[in-house]
JSON list of C-alpha atoms in Angstrom, two decimals:
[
{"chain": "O", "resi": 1, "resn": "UNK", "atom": "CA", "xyz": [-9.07, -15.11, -29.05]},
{"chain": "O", "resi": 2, "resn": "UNK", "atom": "CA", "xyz": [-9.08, -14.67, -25.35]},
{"chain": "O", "resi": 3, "resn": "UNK", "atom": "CA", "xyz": [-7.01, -12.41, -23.57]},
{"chain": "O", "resi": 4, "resn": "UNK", "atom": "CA", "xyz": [-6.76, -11.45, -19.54]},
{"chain": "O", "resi": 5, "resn": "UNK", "atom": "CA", "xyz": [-6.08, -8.18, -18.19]},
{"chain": "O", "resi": 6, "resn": "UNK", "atom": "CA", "xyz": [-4.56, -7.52, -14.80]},
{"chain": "O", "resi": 7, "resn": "UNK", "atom": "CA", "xyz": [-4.79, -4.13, -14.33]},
{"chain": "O", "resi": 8, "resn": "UNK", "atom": "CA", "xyz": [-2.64, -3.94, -11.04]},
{"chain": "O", "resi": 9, "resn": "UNK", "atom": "CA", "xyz": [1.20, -4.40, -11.76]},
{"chain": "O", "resi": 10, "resn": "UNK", "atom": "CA", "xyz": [1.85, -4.23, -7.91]},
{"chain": "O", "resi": 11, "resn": "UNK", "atom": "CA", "xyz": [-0.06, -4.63, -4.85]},
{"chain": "O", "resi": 12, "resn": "UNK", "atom": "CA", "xyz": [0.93, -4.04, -1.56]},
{"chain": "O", "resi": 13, "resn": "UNK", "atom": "CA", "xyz": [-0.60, -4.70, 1.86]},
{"chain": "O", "resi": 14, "resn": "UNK", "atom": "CA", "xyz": [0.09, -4.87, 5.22]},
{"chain": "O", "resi": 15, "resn": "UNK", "atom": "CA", "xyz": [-0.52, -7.94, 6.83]},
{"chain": "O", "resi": 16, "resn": "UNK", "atom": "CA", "xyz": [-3.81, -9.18, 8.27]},
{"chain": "O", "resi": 17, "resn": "UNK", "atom": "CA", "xyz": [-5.55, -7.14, 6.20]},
{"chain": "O", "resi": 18, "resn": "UNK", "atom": "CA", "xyz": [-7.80, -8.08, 2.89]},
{"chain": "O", "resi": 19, "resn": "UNK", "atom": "CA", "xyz": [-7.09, -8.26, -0.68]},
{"chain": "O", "resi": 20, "resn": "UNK", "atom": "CA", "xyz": [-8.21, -7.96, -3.80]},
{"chain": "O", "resi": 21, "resn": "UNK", "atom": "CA", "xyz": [-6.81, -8.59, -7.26]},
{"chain": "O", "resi": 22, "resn": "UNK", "atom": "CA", "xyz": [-8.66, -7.83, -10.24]},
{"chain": "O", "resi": 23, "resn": "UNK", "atom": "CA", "xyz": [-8.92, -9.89, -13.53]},
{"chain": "O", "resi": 24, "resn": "UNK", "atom": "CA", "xyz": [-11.17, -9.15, -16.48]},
{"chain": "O", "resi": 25, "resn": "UNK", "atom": "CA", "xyz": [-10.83, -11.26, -19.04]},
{"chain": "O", "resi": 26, "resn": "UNK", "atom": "CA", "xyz": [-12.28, -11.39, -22.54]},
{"chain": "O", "resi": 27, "resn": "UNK", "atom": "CA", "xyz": [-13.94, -14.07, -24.29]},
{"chain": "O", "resi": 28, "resn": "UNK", "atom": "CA", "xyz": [-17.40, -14.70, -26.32]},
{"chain": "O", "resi": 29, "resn": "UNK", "atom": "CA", "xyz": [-18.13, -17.53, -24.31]},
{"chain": "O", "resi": 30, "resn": "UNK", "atom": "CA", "xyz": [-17.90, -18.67, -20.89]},
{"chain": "O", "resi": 31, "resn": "UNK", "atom": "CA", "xyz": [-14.39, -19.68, -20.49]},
{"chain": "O", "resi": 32, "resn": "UNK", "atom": "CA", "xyz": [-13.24, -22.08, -17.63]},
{"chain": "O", "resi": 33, "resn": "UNK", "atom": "CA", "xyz": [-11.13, -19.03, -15.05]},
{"chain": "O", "resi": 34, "resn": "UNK", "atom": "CA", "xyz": [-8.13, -19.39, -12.95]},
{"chain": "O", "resi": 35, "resn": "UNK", "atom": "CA", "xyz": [-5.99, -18.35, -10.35]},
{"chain": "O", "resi": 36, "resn": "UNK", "atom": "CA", "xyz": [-2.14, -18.96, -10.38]},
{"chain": "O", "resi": 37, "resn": "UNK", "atom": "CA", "xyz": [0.24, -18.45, -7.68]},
{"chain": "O", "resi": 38, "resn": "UNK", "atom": "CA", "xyz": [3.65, -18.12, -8.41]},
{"chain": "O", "resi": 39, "resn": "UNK", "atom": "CA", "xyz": [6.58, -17.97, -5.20]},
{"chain": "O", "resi": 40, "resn": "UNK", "atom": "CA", "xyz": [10.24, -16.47, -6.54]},
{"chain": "O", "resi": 41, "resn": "UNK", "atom": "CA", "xyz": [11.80, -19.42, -8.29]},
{"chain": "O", "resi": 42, "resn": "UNK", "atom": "CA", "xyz": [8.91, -21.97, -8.05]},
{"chain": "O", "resi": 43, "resn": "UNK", "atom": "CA", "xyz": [6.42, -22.82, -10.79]},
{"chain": "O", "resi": 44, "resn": "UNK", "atom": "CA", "xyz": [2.43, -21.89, -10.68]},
{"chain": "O", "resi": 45, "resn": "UNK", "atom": "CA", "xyz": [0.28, -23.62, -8.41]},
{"chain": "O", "resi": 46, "resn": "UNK", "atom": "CA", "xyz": [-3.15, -23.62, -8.65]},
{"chain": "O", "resi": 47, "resn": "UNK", "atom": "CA", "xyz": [-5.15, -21.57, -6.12]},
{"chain": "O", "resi": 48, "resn": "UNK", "atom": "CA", "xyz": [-8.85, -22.06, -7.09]},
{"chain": "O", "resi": 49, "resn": "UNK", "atom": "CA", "xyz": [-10.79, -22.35, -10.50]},
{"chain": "O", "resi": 50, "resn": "UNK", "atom": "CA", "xyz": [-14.24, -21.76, -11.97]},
{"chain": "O", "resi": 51, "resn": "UNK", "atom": "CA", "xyz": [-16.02, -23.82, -15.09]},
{"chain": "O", "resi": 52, "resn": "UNK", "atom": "CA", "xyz": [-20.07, -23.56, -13.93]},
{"chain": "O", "resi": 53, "resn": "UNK", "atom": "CA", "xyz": [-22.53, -23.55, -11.11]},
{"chain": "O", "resi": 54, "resn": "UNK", "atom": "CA", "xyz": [-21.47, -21.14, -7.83]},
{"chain": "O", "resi": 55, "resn": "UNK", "atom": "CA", "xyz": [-19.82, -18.16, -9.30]},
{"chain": "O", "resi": 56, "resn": "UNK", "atom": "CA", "xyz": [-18.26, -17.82, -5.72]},
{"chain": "O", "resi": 57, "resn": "UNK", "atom": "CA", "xyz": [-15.15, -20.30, -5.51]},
{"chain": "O", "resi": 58, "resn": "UNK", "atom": "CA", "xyz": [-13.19, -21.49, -2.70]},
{"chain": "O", "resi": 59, "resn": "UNK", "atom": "CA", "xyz": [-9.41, -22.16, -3.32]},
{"chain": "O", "resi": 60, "resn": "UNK", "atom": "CA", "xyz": [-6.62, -23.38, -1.44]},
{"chain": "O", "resi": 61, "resn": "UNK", "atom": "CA", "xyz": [-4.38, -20.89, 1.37]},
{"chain": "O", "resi": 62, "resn": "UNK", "atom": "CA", "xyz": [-7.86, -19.33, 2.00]},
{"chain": "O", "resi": 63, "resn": "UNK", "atom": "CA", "xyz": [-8.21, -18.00, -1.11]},
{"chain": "O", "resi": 64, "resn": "UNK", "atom": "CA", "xyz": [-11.79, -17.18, -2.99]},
{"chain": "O", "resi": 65, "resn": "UNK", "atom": "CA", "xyz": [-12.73, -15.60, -6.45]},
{"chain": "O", "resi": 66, "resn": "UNK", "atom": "CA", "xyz": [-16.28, -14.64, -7.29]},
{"chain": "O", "resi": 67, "resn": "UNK", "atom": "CA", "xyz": [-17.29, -14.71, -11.19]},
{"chain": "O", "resi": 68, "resn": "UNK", "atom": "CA", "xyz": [-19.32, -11.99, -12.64]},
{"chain": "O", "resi": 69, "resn": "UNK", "atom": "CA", "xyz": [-20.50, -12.36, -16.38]},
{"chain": "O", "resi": 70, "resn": "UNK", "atom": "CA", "xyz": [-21.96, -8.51, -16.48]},
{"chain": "O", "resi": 71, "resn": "UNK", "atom": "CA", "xyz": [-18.71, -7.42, -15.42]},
{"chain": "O", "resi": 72, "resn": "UNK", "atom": "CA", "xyz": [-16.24, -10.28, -17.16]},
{"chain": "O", "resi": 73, "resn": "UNK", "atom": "CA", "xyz": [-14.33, -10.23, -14.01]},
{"chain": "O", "resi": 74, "resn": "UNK", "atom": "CA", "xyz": [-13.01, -12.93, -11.86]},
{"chain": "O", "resi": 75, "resn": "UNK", "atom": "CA", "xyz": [-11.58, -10.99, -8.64]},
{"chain": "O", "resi": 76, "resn": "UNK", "atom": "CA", "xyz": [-9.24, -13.20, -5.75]},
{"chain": "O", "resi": 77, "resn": "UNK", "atom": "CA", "xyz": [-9.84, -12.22, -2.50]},
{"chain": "O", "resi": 78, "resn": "UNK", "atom": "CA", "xyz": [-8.46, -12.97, 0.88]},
{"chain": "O", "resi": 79, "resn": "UNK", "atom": "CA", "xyz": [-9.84, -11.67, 3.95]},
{"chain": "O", "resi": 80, "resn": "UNK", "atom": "CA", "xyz": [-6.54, -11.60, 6.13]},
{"chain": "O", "resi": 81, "resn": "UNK", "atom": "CA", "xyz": [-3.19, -11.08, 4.08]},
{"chain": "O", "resi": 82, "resn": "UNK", "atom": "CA", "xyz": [-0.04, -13.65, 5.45]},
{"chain": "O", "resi": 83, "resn": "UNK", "atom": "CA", "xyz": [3.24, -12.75, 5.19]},
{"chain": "O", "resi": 84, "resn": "UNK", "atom": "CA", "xyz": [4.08, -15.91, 3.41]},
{"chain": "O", "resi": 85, "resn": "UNK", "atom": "CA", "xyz": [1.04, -14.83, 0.81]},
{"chain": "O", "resi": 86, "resn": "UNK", "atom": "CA", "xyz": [3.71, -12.37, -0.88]},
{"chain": "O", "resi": 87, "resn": "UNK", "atom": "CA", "xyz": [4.18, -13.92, -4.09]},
{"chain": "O", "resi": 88, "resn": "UNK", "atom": "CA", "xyz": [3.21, -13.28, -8.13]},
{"chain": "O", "resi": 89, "resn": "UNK", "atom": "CA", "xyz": [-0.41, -14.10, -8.92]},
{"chain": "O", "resi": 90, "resn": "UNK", "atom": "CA", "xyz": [-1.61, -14.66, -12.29]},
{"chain": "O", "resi": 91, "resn": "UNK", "atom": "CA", "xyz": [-5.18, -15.10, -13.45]},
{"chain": "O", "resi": 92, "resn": "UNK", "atom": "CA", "xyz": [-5.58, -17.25, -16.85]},
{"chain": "O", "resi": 93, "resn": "UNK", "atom": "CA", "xyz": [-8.81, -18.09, -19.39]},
{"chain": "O", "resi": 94, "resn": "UNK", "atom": "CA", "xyz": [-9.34, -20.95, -20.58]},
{"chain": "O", "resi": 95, "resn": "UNK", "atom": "CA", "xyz": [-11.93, -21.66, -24.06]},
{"chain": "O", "resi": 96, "resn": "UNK", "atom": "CA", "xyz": [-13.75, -24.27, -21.81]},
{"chain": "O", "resi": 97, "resn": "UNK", "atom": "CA", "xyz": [-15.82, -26.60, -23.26]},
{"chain": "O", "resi": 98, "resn": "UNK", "atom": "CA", "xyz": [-13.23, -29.77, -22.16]},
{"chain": "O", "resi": 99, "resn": "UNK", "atom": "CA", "xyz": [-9.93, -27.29, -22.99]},
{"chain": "O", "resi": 100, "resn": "UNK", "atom": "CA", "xyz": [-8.07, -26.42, -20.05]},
{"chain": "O", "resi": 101, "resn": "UNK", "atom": "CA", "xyz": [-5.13, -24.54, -22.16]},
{"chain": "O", "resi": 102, "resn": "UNK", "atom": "CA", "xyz": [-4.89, -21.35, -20.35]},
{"chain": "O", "resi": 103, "resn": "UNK", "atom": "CA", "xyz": [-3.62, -17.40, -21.64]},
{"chain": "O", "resi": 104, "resn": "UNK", "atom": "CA", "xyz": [-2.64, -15.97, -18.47]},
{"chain": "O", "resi": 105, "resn": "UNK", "atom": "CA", "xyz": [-2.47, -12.04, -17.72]},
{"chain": "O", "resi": 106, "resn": "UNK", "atom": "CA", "xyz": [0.46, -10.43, -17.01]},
{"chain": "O", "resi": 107, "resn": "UNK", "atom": "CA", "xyz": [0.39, -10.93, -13.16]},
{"chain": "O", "resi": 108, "resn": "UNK", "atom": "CA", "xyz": [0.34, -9.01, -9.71]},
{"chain": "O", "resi": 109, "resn": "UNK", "atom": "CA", "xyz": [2.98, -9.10, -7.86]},
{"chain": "O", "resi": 110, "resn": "UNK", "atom": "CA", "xyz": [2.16, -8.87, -3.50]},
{"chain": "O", "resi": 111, "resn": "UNK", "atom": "CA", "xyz": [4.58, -7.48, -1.26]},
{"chain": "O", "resi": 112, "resn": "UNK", "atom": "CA", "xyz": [3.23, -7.52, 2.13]},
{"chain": "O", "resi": 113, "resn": "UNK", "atom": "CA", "xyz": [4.52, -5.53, 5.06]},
{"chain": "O", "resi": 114, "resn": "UNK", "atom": "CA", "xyz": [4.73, -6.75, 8.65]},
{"chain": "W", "resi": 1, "resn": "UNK", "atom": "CA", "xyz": [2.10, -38.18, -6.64]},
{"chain": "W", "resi": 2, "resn": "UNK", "atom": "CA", "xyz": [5.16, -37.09, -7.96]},
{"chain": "W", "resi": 3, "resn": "UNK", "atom": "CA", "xyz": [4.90, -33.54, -9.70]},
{"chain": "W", "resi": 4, "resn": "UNK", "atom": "CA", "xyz": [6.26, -32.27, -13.01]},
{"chain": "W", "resi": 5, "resn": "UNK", "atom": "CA", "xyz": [10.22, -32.98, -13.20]},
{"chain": "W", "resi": 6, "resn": "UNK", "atom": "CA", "xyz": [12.13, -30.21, -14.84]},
{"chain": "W", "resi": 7, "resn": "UNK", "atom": "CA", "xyz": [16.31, -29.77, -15.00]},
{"chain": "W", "resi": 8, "resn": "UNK", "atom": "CA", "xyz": [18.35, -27.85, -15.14]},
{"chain": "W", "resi": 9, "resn": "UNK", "atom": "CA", "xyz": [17.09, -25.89, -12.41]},
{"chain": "W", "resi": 10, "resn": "UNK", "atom": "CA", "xyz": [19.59, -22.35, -14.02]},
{"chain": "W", "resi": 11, "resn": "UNK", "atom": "CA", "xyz": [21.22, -22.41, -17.59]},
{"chain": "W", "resi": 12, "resn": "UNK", "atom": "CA", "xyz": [23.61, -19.61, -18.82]},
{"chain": "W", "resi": 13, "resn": "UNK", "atom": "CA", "xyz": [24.53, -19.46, -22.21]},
{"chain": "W", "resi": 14, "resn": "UNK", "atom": "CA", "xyz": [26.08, -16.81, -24.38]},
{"chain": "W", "resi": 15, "resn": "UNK", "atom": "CA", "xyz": [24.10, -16.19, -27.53]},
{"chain": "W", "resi": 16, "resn": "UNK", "atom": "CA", "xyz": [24.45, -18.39, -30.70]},
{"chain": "W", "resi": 17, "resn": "UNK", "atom": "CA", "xyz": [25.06, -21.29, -28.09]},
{"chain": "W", "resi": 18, "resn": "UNK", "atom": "CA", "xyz": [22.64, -24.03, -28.17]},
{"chain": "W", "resi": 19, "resn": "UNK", "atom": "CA", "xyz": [20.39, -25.47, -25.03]},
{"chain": "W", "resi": 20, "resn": "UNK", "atom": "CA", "xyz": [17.98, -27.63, -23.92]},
{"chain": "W", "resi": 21, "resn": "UNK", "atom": "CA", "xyz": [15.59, -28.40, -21.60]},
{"chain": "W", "resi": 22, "resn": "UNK", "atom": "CA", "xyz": [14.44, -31.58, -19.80]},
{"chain": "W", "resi": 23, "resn": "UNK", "atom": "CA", "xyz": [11.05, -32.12, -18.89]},
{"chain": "W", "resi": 24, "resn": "UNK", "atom": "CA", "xyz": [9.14, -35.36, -16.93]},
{"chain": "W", "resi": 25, "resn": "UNK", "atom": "CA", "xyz": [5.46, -35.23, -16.77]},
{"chain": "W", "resi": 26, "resn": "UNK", "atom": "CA", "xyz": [3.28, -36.72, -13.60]},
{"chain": "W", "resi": 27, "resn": "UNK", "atom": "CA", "xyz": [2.70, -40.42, -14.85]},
{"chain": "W", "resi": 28, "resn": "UNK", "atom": "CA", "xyz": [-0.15, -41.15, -16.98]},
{"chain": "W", "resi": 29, "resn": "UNK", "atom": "CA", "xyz": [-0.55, -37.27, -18.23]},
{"chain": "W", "resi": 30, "resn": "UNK", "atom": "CA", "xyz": [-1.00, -37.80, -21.77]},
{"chain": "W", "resi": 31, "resn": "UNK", "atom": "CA", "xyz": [-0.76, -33.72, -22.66]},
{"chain": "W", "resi": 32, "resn": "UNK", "atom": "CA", "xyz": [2.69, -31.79, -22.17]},
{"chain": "W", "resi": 33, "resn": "UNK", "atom": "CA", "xyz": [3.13, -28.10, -22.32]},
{"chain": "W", "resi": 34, "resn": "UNK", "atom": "CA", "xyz": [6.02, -25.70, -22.91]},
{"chain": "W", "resi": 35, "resn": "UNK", "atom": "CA", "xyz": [5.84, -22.24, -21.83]},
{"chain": "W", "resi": 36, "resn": "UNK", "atom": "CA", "xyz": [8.18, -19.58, -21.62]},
{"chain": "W", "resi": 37, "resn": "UNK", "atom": "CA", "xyz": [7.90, -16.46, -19.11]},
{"chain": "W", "resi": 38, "resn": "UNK", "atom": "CA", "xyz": [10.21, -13.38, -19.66]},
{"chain": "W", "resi": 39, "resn": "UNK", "atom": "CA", "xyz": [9.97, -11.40, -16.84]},
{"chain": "W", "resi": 40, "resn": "UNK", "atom": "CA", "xyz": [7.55, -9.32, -16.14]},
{"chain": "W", "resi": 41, "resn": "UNK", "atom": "CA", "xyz": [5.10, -11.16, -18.33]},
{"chain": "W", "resi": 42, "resn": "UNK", "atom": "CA", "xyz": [2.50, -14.06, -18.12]},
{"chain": "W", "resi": 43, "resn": "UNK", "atom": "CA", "xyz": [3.50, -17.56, -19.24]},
{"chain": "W", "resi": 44, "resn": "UNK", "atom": "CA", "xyz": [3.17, -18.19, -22.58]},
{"chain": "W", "resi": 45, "resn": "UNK", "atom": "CA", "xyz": [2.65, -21.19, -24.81]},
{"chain": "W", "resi": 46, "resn": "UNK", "atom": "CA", "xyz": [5.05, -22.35, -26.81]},
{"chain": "W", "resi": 47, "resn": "UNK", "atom": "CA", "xyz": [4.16, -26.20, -28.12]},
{"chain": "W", "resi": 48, "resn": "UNK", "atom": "CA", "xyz": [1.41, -28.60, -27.08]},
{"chain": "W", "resi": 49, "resn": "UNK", "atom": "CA", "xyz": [2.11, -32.51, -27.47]},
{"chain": "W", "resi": 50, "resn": "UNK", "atom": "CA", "xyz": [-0.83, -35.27, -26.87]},
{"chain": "W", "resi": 51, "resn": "UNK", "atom": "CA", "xyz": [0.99, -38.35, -26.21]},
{"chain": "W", "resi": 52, "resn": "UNK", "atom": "CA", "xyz": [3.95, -38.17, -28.88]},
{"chain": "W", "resi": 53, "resn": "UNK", "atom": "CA", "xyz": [2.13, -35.96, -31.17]},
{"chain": "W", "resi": 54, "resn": "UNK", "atom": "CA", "xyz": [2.01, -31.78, -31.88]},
{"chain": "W", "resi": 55, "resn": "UNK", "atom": "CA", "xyz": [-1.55, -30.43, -30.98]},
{"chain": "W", "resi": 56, "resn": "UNK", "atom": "CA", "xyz": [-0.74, -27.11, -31.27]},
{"chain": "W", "resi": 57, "resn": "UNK", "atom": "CA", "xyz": [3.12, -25.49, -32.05]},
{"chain": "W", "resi": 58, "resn": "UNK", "atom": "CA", "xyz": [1.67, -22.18, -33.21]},
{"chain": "W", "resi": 59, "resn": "UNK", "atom": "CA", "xyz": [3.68, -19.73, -31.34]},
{"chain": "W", "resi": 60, "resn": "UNK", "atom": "CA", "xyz": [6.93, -22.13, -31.37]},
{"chain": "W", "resi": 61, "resn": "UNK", "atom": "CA", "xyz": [9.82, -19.78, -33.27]},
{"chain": "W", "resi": 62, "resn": "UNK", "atom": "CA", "xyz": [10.49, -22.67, -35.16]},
{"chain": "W", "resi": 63, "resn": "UNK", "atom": "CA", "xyz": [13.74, -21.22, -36.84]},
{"chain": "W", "resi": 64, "resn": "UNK", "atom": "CA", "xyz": [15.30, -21.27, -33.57]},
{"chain": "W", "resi": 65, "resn": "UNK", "atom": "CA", "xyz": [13.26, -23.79, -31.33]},
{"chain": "W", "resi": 66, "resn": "UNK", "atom": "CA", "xyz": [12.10, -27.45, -31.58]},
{"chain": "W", "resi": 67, "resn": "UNK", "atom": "CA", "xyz": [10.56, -29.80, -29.28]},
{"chain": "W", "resi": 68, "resn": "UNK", "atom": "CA", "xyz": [10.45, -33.19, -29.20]},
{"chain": "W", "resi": 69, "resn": "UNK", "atom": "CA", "xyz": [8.63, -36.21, -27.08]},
{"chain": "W", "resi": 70, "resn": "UNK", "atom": "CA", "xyz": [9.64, -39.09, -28.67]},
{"chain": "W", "resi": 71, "resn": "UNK", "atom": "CA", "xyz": [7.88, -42.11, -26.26]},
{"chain": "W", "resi": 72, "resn": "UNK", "atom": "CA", "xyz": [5.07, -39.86, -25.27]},
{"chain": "W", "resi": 73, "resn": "UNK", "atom": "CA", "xyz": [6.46, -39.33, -21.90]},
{"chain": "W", "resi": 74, "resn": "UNK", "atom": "CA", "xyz": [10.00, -37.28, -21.33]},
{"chain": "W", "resi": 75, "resn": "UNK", "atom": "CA", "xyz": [9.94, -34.23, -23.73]},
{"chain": "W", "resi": 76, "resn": "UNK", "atom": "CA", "xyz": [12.94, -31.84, -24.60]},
{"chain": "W", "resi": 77, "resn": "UNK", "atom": "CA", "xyz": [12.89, -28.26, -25.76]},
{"chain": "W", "resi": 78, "resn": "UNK", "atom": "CA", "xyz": [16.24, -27.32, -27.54]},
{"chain": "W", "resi": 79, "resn": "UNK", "atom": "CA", "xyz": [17.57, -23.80, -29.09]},
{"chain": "W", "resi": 80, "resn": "UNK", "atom": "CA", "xyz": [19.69, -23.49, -31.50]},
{"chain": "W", "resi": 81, "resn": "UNK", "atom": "CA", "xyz": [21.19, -20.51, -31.58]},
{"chain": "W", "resi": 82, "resn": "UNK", "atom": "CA", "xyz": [20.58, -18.41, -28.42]},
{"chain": "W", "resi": 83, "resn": "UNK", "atom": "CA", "xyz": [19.62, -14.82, -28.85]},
{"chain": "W", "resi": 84, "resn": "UNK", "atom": "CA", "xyz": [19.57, -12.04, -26.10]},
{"chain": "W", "resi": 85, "resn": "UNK", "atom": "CA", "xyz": [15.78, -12.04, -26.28]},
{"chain": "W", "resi": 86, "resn": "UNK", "atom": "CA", "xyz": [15.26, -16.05, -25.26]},
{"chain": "W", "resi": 87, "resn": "UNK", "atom": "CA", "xyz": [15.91, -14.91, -21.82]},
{"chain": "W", "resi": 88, "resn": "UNK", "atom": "CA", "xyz": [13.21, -16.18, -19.50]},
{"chain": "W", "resi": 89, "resn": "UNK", "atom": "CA", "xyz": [11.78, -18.75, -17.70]},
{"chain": "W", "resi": 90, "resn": "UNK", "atom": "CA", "xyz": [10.61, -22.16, -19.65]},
{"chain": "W", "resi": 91, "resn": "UNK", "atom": "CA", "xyz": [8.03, -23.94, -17.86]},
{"chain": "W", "resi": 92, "resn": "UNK", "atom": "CA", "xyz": [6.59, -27.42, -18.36]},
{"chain": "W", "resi": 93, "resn": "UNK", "atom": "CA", "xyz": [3.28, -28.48, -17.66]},
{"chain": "W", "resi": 94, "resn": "UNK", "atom": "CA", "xyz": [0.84, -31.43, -18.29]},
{"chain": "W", "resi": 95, "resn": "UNK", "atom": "CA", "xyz": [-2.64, -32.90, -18.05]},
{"chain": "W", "resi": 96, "resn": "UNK", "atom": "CA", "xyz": [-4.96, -35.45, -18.05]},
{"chain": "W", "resi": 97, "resn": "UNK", "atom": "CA", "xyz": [-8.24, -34.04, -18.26]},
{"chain": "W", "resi": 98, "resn": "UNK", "atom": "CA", "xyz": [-8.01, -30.50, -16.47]},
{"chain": "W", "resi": 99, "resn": "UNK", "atom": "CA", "xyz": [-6.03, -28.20, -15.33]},
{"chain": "W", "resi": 100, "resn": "UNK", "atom": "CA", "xyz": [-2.46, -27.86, -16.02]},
{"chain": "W", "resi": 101, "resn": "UNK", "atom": "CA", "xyz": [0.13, -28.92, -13.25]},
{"chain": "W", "resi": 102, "resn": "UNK", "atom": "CA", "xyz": [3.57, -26.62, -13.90]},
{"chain": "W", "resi": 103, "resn": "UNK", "atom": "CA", "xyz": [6.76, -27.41, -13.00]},
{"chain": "W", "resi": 104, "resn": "UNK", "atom": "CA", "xyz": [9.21, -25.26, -11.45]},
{"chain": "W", "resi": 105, "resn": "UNK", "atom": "CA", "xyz": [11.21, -24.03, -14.75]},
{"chain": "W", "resi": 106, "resn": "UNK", "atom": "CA", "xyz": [14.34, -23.78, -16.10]},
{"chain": "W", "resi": 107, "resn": "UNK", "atom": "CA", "xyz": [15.63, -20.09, -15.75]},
{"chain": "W", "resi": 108, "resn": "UNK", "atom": "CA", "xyz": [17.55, -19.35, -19.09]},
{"chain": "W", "resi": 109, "resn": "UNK", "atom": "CA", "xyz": [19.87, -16.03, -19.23]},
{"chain": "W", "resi": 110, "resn": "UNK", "atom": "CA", "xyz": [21.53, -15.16, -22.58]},
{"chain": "W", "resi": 111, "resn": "UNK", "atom": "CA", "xyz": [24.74, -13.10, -22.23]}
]
């Protein structure tokens, strides 16, 4: 089974600068990878995704994740934080292979200060 | 297009109560989700329909929970009785052929 680890309970920035969250994930195969973002009392949008091809991936908000299979990581990255980018973010696996059911990781949560 | 429809918004219950949940998928999604997110967690799933029909109710507590979509459209999620621990968010989602789109949840507290 696959699992997702996101290793950072909390994040915090200040804004304008970059981030990074981490995801590793674990699966035998190459699973299809996402990125969730989830404002106080809203449900999970979609930020970006990866199934094949370019393992760097553009999202929405300005948002990019690069995959690396030597590492089994799938890292979000933003090169100048927004205060309105303070939210819970959520990485998921799916099996791939035409099944989009994701197991998501725990979540970050951002806090970004002015 | 419209996104995925979920009500009540908040529910508080005391435990042993019964509730349910309301759920309208984006038209023409033929796959409906249920997850629930305590706090502090990841979402996770709870029942998987394909039109009208259970793909996958694995990690449904089914003493306690059931799920129905009877038309393969509108879907319910009832439980019956409440404990403390059912606390959490319960999101829906759905599909066609990709990723999910959630909706916003119902926030359940147990008291």
């Amino acid at each position: 089974a696959q699992s997702v680890t996101q290793p950072d309970i909390h994040i915090t920035v200040s804004e304008g600068a970059s981030l990074e969250l981490r995801c590793n994930y674990s699966y035998g195969a190459t699973p299809y990878l996402f990125w969730y973002v989830q404002s106080p009392g809203q449900g999970l949008q979609l930020l970006l995704k990866y199934f094949s091809g370019d393992t760097l991936v553009q999202g929405i908000k300005g948002f990019e994740a690069e995959f690396k299979r030597s590492q089994s990581s799938f890292n979000l990255r933003k090169p100048s934080v927004h205060w309105s980018d303070a939210a819970e973010y959520f990485c998921a696996v799916a099996p791939g292979g035409g099944s989009y059911i994701p197991t998501f990781g725990r979540g970050t949560s951002l806090i970004v200060h002015p | 297009e419209a996104g995925v429809a979920q009500s009540p918004r908040y529910k508080i219950i005391e435990k042993r109560q019964s509730v349910a949940f309301w759920c309208n998928p984006i038209s023409g999604h033929a796959t409906l989700y249920w997850y629930q997110q305590i706090l502090g967690q990841g979402p996770k799933l709870l029942i998987q329909f394909q039109n009208n029909g259970v793909v996958d109710d694995s990690q449904l507590p089914k003493d306690r929970f059931s799920a129905e979509r009877l038309k393969g459209v509108d879907s319910t999620l009832k439980i019956q009785p409440a404990k403390l621990e059912d606390s959490a968010v319960y999101l829906c989602a759905s599909s066609l052929q990709g990723p999910l789109h959630f909706g916003n949840g119902t926030r359940l507290t147990v008291t």
